[in-house]
Amino acid sequence: MNAPNAAHESLDARDRPARLTVGVVGAGRVGPALAAALRLAGHRPVAVSGVSDASVRRAAALLPDVPIVTPAEVLARAELVLLTVPDDALPGLVEGLAETGAVRPGQLIVHTSGRYGTRVLAPALRAGALPLALHPAMTFTGTSVDVQRLAGCSFGVTAPEELRLAAEALVIEMGGEPEWVAEESRPLYHAALALGANHLVTLVAQSMELLRTAGVEAPDRMLGPLLGAALDNALRSGDAALTGPVARGDAGTVAAHVAQLREHAPQAVAGYLAMARTTADRALAHGLLKPELAEDLLDVLADGVSTDGGSTDGGSPDGPKGEDR
């Protein structure tokens, strides 16, 4: 068994799932990668379902020689079934598979949705299946690099108490780190991940577009070291890592930003203001933003226009009394 650290090596063989036949329902970016990781751990992928040309290509690349069949046939062939479909499609899929008799007693039914725990698998449970929710906290590309990225990746794990060890063992065999998430906490857990990861992609892509507009030829090279350092600092220090004009209370600079965005990228204004307001609130709460500098800044963020001391022509007044950035 592939164990990332010594703590996992203490798992007794009785807690490990036996070598299983594995099926995938939904050959999106996640399912084939997880099945490929399970194959490396000694399990045997035997069937996958996919409809689109992209799904078929992904399955062929990550699970060569594994036949593409219907969802019902996947369940007929596999002891461990990965349901890797979009969140909104999951309840209907589970209900349909259970109603048609595709689910077998003793079959491990695993979904990878961050939003749901095991309650969504209730129809399969009533049919005698063993329900697990294993959500990898990772972004997927649909290529072989995903299998490598699972090493050390955290999984949000929800399962009945009697299946907890088996669920955690499967995660460890895929190279991941199990993190227990209570059923009622799954939506909040998923919202937190979406807030951090999905919105990060939007922010970075938007930032690169603006840098190109400003004439920067290689925005990715410019942003890479900056964002890498910012992420590392944030993970280490939380709000104490905040820097920049909002945390410093530079109302004029923020007003200039808003003016330039209105001129060159009006679609970015609402997002900038929303994030700046949130940043200001957190900076105030943690004592980083001086209250005496906050009033003008919050006025700018409320109105999206310059204060008397600000500039909207792309220039910027001096920061507060020459403070370091």
Short mmCIF file of C-alpha atoms in Angstrom, two decimals:
data_model
loop_
_atom_site.label_atom_id
_atom_site.label_comp_id
_atom_site.label_asym_id
_atom_site.label_seq_id
_atom_site.Cartn_x
_atom_site.Cartn_y
_atom_site.Cartn_z
CA MET A 1 0.00 0.00 0.00
CA ASN A 2 1.28 3.47 -0.88
CA ALA A 3 1.53 5.35 2.42
CA PRO A 4 2.67 9.03 2.39
CA ASN A 5 3.98 8.95 5.95
CA ALA A 6 4.81 6.68 8.83
CA ALA A 7 1.55 7.37 10.63
CA HIS A 8 -0.31 5.65 7.84
CA GLU A 9 1.94 2.62 7.97
CA SER A 10 0.30 1.68 11.24
CA LEU A 11 -2.91 0.74 9.45
CA ASP A 12 -3.42 -2.93 10.07
CA ALA A 13 -3.99 -5.17 7.06
CA ARG A 14 -7.47 -5.88 8.42
CA ASP A 15 -8.33 -2.19 7.92
CA ARG A 16 -7.24 -2.15 4.31
CA PRO A 17 -9.73 -2.88 1.53
CA ALA A 18 -9.03 -6.11 -0.32
CA ARG A 19 -7.88 -5.90 -3.93
CA LEU A 20 -11.06 -4.78 -5.67
CA THR A 21 -12.46 -4.54 -9.14
CA VAL A 22 -13.11 -0.84 -9.80
CA GLY A 23 -15.71 0.83 -12.01
CA VAL A 24 -16.15 4.49 -12.91
CA VAL A 25 -19.48 6.10 -13.71
CA GLY A 26 -18.70 9.44 -15.33
CA ALA A 27 -15.35 9.74 -17.12
CA GLY A 28 -14.85 13.42 -16.39
CA ARG A 29 -11.57 14.77 -15.11
CA VAL A 30 -11.76 13.11 -11.68
CA GLY A 31 -12.94 9.52 -12.10
CA PRO A 32 -10.28 8.15 -14.47
CA ALA A 33 -7.50 9.74 -12.39
CA LEU A 34 -8.75 8.16 -9.17
CA ALA A 35 -9.17 4.78 -10.85
CA ALA A 36 -5.64 5.05 -12.26
CA ALA A 37 -4.35 5.79 -8.75
CA LEU A 38 -6.22 2.77 -7.39
CA ARG A 39 -4.69 0.65 -10.12
CA LEU A 40 -1.22 1.70 -8.94
CA ALA A 41 -2.24 0.50 -5.46
CA GLY A 42 -3.11 -2.93 -6.81
CA HIS A 43 -6.83 -2.63 -7.51
CA ARG A 44 -8.19 -3.52 -10.95
CA PRO A 45 -10.26 -1.08 -13.02
CA VAL A 46 -12.70 -3.15 -15.09
CA ALA A 47 -15.27 -0.75 -16.55
CA VAL A 48 -15.93 2.93 -17.17
CA SER A 49 -18.88 4.85 -18.54
CA GLY A 50 -18.57 8.02 -20.59
CA VAL A 51 -20.65 9.74 -23.22
CA SER A 52 -18.76 12.66 -24.73
CA ASP A 53 -15.76 12.33 -27.04
CA ALA A 54 -13.62 14.04 -24.39
CA SER A 55 -14.70 11.47 -21.79
CA VAL A 56 -13.85 8.60 -24.10
CA ARG A 57 -10.41 10.10 -24.81
CA ARG A 58 -9.71 10.61 -21.10
CA ALA A 59 -10.71 7.06 -20.28
CA ALA A 60 -8.54 5.68 -23.08
CA ALA A 61 -5.53 7.73 -21.94
CA LEU A 62 -5.73 7.06 -18.19
CA LEU A 63 -7.38 3.63 -18.22
CA PRO A 64 -6.13 1.90 -21.37
CA ASP A 65 -7.82 -1.40 -22.22
CA VAL A 66 -10.65 -0.74 -19.75
CA PRO A 67 -13.95 -1.16 -21.65
CA ILE A 68 -16.42 1.71 -21.93
CA VAL A 69 -19.88 0.46 -21.06
CA THR A 70 -23.20 1.71 -19.69
CA PRO A 71 -23.49 2.81 -16.03
CA ALA A 72 -25.54 -0.28 -15.22
CA GLU A 73 -22.85 -2.51 -16.71
CA VAL A 74 -20.18 -0.69 -14.68
CA LEU A 75 -22.04 -1.65 -11.51
CA ALA A 76 -22.48 -5.21 -12.74
CA ARG A 77 -18.73 -5.66 -13.16
CA ALA A 78 -17.26 -3.72 -10.24
CA GLU A 79 -17.00 -4.26 -6.50
CA LEU A 80 -15.97 -0.63 -5.94
CA VAL A 81 -17.87 1.95 -7.99
CA LEU A 82 -16.76 5.57 -8.30
CA LEU A 83 -19.63 7.95 -9.07
CA THR A 84 -17.79 10.93 -10.52
CA VAL A 85 -20.52 13.06 -12.02
CA PRO A 86 -21.46 16.73 -11.46
CA ASP A 87 -22.99 17.47 -8.05
CA ASP A 88 -26.43 18.30 -9.41
CA ALA A 89 -26.57 15.02 -11.35
CA LEU A 90 -25.59 12.80 -8.42
CA PRO A 91 -28.92 12.39 -6.57
CA GLY A 92 -30.79 11.40 -9.72
CA LEU A 93 -28.05 9.00 -10.79
CA VAL A 94 -28.02 7.21 -7.43
CA GLU A 95 -31.80 6.95 -7.34
CA GLY A 96 -31.95 5.65 -10.90
CA LEU A 97 -29.27 3.02 -10.35
CA ALA A 98 -30.99 1.80 -7.19
CA GLU A 99 -34.46 1.71 -8.76
CA THR A 100 -33.26 -0.37 -11.72
CA GLY A 101 -31.62 -2.95 -9.45
CA ALA A 102 -28.09 -2.13 -10.59
CA VAL A 103 -26.80 -1.76 -7.03
CA ARG A 104 -25.72 -4.99 -5.35
CA PRO A 105 -25.56 -5.78 -1.62
CA GLY A 106 -22.05 -5.36 -0.25
CA GLN A 107 -20.94 -3.18 -3.16
CA LEU A 108 -18.83 -0.14 -2.26
CA ILE A 109 -20.46 2.95 -3.77
CA VAL A 110 -18.18 5.98 -3.60
CA HIS A 111 -19.01 9.48 -4.76
CA THR A 112 -16.48 12.31 -5.07
CA SER A 113 -18.78 15.31 -4.62
CA GLY A 114 -17.59 17.92 -2.15
CA ARG A 115 -21.12 19.13 -1.50
CA TYR A 116 -22.64 15.85 -0.36
CA GLY A 117 -21.88 13.39 2.40
CA THR A 118 -23.26 9.86 2.39
CA ARG A 119 -26.91 10.84 2.82
CA VAL A 120 -27.22 11.32 -0.94
CA LEU A 121 -26.36 7.61 -1.28
CA ALA A 122 -29.38 6.53 0.79
CA PRO A 123 -31.09 4.74 -2.15
CA ALA A 124 -27.94 2.66 -2.66
CA LEU A 125 -27.69 2.00 1.07
CA ARG A 126 -31.25 0.67 1.09
CA ALA A 127 -30.21 -1.68 -1.71
CA GLY A 128 -27.46 -3.06 0.51
CA ALA A 129 -24.49 -1.03 -0.76
CA LEU A 130 -21.72 0.40 1.43
CA PRO A 131 -21.71 4.22 1.03
CA LEU A 132 -18.58 6.40 1.07
CA ALA A 133 -17.98 10.08 0.26
CA LEU A 134 -14.35 10.72 -0.75
CA HIS A 135 -13.74 14.20 -2.12
CA PRO A 136 -10.23 15.07 -3.33
CA ALA A 137 -9.40 18.69 -2.49
CA MET A 138 -7.57 19.13 -5.76
CA THR A 139 -8.13 20.70 -9.15
CA PHE A 140 -8.01 18.23 -12.04
CA THR A 141 -6.83 18.59 -15.64
CA GLY A 142 -8.04 15.26 -17.02
CA THR A 143 -4.47 14.13 -17.75
CA SER A 144 -1.91 11.82 -16.14
CA VAL A 145 -0.49 14.71 -14.09
CA ASP A 146 -3.58 14.41 -11.88
CA VAL A 147 -2.45 11.02 -10.60
CA GLN A 148 0.86 12.52 -9.48
CA ARG A 149 -0.90 15.45 -7.80
CA LEU A 150 -2.87 13.07 -5.59
CA ALA A 151 0.30 12.45 -3.58
CA GLY A 152 -0.31 14.32 -0.34
CA CYS A 153 -3.69 15.65 -1.50
CA SER A 154 -6.29 16.01 1.26
CA PHE A 155 -9.59 14.16 0.82
CA GLY A 156 -12.77 15.17 2.59
CA VAL A 157 -14.00 11.82 3.98
CA THR A 158 -17.53 11.08 5.17
CA ALA A 159 -18.68 7.54 5.89
CA PRO A 160 -20.60 5.46 8.43
CA GLU A 161 -18.45 4.80 11.47
CA GLU A 162 -18.11 1.12 10.62
CA LEU A 163 -16.66 2.02 7.20
CA ARG A 164 -14.39 4.83 8.35
CA LEU A 165 -11.18 2.78 8.36
CA ALA A 166 -11.90 1.35 4.92
CA ALA A 167 -12.63 4.84 3.55
CA GLU A 168 -9.46 6.28 4.99
CA ALA A 169 -7.43 3.32 3.73
CA LEU A 170 -8.69 3.84 0.17
CA VAL A 171 -7.65 7.49 0.33
CA ILE A 172 -4.20 6.54 1.58
CA GLU A 173 -3.83 3.96 -1.19
CA MET A 174 -4.49 6.73 -3.72
CA GLY A 175 -1.67 8.72 -2.12
CA GLY A 176 -3.99 11.11 -0.31
CA GLU A 177 -4.44 12.34 3.25
CA PRO A 178 -7.89 11.62 4.77
CA GLU A 179 -9.64 14.47 6.57
CA TRP A 180 -12.89 13.59 8.33
CA VAL A 181 -15.80 15.92 7.48
CA ALA A 182 -19.15 15.54 9.24
CA GLU A 183 -22.24 15.06 7.08
CA GLU A 184 -23.80 18.38 8.11
CA SER A 185 -20.54 20.25 7.41
CA ARG A 186 -20.10 19.12 3.81
CA PRO A 187 -21.75 22.17 2.13
CA LEU A 188 -19.66 24.59 4.22
CA TYR A 189 -16.51 22.55 3.59
CA HIS A 190 -17.16 22.66 -0.15
CA ALA A 191 -17.98 26.38 -0.12
CA ALA A 192 -14.64 27.04 1.57
CA LEU A 193 -12.73 25.13 -1.09
CA ALA A 194 -14.62 26.82 -3.93
CA LEU A 195 -13.99 30.24 -2.40
CA GLY A 196 -10.27 29.57 -2.27
CA ALA A 197 -9.56 27.54 -5.41
CA ASN A 198 -12.23 28.37 -7.98
CA HIS A 199 -12.21 32.09 -7.29
CA LEU A 200 -8.42 32.09 -7.32
CA VAL A 201 -8.43 30.92 -10.93
CA THR A 202 -10.83 33.71 -11.87
CA LEU A 203 -8.74 36.33 -10.06
CA VAL A 204 -5.47 35.16 -11.61
CA ALA A 205 -6.91 35.01 -15.12
CA GLN A 206 -8.39 38.48 -14.71
CA SER A 207 -5.10 39.82 -13.37
CA MET A 208 -3.21 38.43 -16.37
CA GLU A 209 -5.67 40.06 -18.77
CA LEU A 210 -5.21 43.44 -17.07
CA LEU A 211 -1.42 43.14 -17.16
CA ARG A 212 -1.55 42.42 -20.90
CA THR A 213 -3.73 45.49 -21.34
CA ALA A 214 -1.11 47.46 -19.41
CA GLY A 215 1.56 46.28 -21.86
CA VAL A 216 3.20 43.48 -19.84
CA GLU A 217 4.43 40.86 -22.31
CA ALA A 218 4.73 37.94 -19.87
CA PRO A 219 2.12 38.37 -17.13
CA ASP A 220 2.49 34.75 -16.04
CA ARG A 221 6.20 35.27 -15.29
CA MET A 222 5.42 38.46 -13.42
CA LEU A 223 2.63 36.95 -11.34
CA GLY A 224 4.21 33.56 -10.62
CA PRO A 225 6.71 34.60 -7.93
CA LEU A 226 4.33 37.20 -6.47
CA LEU A 227 1.35 34.89 -6.16
CA GLY A 228 3.50 32.00 -4.97
CA ALA A 229 4.87 34.15 -2.15
CA ALA A 230 1.43 35.55 -1.32
CA LEU A 231 -0.09 32.06 -1.12
CA ASP A 232 2.76 30.77 1.03
CA ASN A 233 2.50 33.76 3.36
CA ALA A 234 -1.28 33.43 3.62
CA LEU A 235 -1.09 29.73 4.45
CA ARG A 236 1.56 30.39 7.09
CA SER A 237 0.21 33.61 8.62
CA GLY A 238 -3.43 34.09 7.61
CA ASP A 239 -4.61 37.70 7.76
CA ALA A 240 -1.22 38.85 9.06
CA ALA A 241 0.06 38.31 5.50
CA LEU A 242 -2.16 41.09 4.11
CA THR A 243 -0.26 43.80 2.24
CA GLY A 244 -1.14 46.36 -0.39
CA PRO A 245 -3.09 49.61 -0.59
CA VAL A 246 -6.26 48.38 1.13
CA ALA A 247 -4.41 47.05 4.18
CA ARG A 248 -2.37 50.27 4.30
CA GLY A 249 -5.42 52.51 3.96
CA ASP A 250 -4.29 54.11 0.68
CA ALA A 251 -7.69 55.50 -0.31
CA GLY A 252 -6.28 57.54 -3.20
CA THR A 253 -4.50 54.56 -4.71
CA VAL A 254 -7.62 52.42 -4.47
CA ALA A 255 -9.65 55.22 -6.09
CA ALA A 256 -7.12 55.34 -8.92
CA HIS A 257 -7.44 51.58 -9.35
CA VAL A 258 -11.21 51.83 -9.60
CA ALA A 259 -11.00 54.66 -12.13
CA GLN A 260 -8.61 52.71 -14.34
CA LEU A 261 -10.73 49.59 -14.13
CA ARG A 262 -13.83 51.55 -15.10
CA GLU A 263 -11.98 52.78 -18.18
CA HIS A 264 -10.20 49.62 -19.28
CA ALA A 265 -12.06 46.70 -17.71
CA PRO A 266 -15.48 47.74 -16.38
CA GLN A 267 -16.43 44.07 -15.91
CA ALA A 268 -13.72 43.84 -13.21
CA VAL A 269 -14.96 46.74 -11.06
CA ALA A 270 -17.60 44.89 -9.07
CA GLY A 271 -15.24 42.07 -8.17
CA TYR A 272 -12.43 44.46 -7.20
CA LEU A 273 -14.72 46.46 -4.93
CA ALA A 274 -16.21 43.35 -3.31
CA MET A 275 -12.81 41.81 -2.57
CA ALA A 276 -11.39 45.16 -1.41
CA ARG A 277 -14.29 45.64 1.03
CA THR A 278 -13.76 42.16 2.43
CA THR A 279 -10.01 42.80 2.69
CA ALA A 280 -10.63 46.11 4.48
CA ASP A 281 -13.00 44.46 6.95
CA ARG A 282 -10.49 41.74 7.76
CA ALA A 283 -7.59 44.21 7.98
CA LEU A 284 -9.57 46.36 10.41
CA ALA A 285 -10.61 43.39 12.52
CA HIS A 286 -7.01 42.21 12.83
CA GLY A 287 -5.53 45.64 13.57
CA LEU A 288 -3.67 45.95 10.27
CA LEU A 289 -5.72 48.86 8.89
CA LYS A 290 -5.58 51.95 11.10
CA PRO A 291 -9.08 53.18 11.98
CA GLU A 292 -8.15 56.78 11.17
CA LEU A 293 -7.26 55.75 7.61
CA ALA A 294 -10.26 53.50 7.12
CA GLU A 295 -12.98 56.15 6.70
CA ASP A 296 -11.79 57.56 3.36
CA LEU A 297 -10.97 54.07 2.11
CA LEU A 298 -14.42 52.74 2.97
CA ASP A 299 -16.00 55.76 1.28
CA VAL A 300 -14.14 54.89 -1.91
CA LEU A 301 -15.21 51.27 -1.68
CA ALA A 302 -18.81 52.24 -0.98
CA ASP A 303 -19.04 54.61 -3.93
CA GLY A 304 -16.41 53.30 -6.30
CA VAL A 305 -15.21 56.89 -6.83
CA SER A 306 -12.27 58.95 -5.67
CA THR A 307 -12.09 60.85 -2.40
CA ASP A 308 -11.00 64.50 -2.36
CA GLY A 309 -7.41 63.49 -1.81
CA GLY A 310 -7.45 60.76 -4.44
CA SER A 311 -6.73 60.61 -8.12
CA THR A 312 -8.73 58.99 -10.89
CA ASP A 313 -6.36 59.65 -13.79
CA GLY A 314 -4.20 56.59 -13.24
CA GLY A 315 -1.77 58.37 -10.90
CA SER A 316 -1.58 57.74 -7.21
CA PRO A 317 -0.90 59.98 -4.23
CA ASP A 318 1.74 59.06 -1.71
CA GLY A 319 0.90 56.20 0.61
CA PRO A 320 0.15 56.92 4.23
CA LYS A 321 3.18 58.84 5.47
CA GLY A 322 5.62 56.80 3.39
CA GLU A 323 4.87 53.40 4.96
CA ASP A 324 6.76 50.46 3.44
CA ARG A 325 4.90 48.15 1.12
#
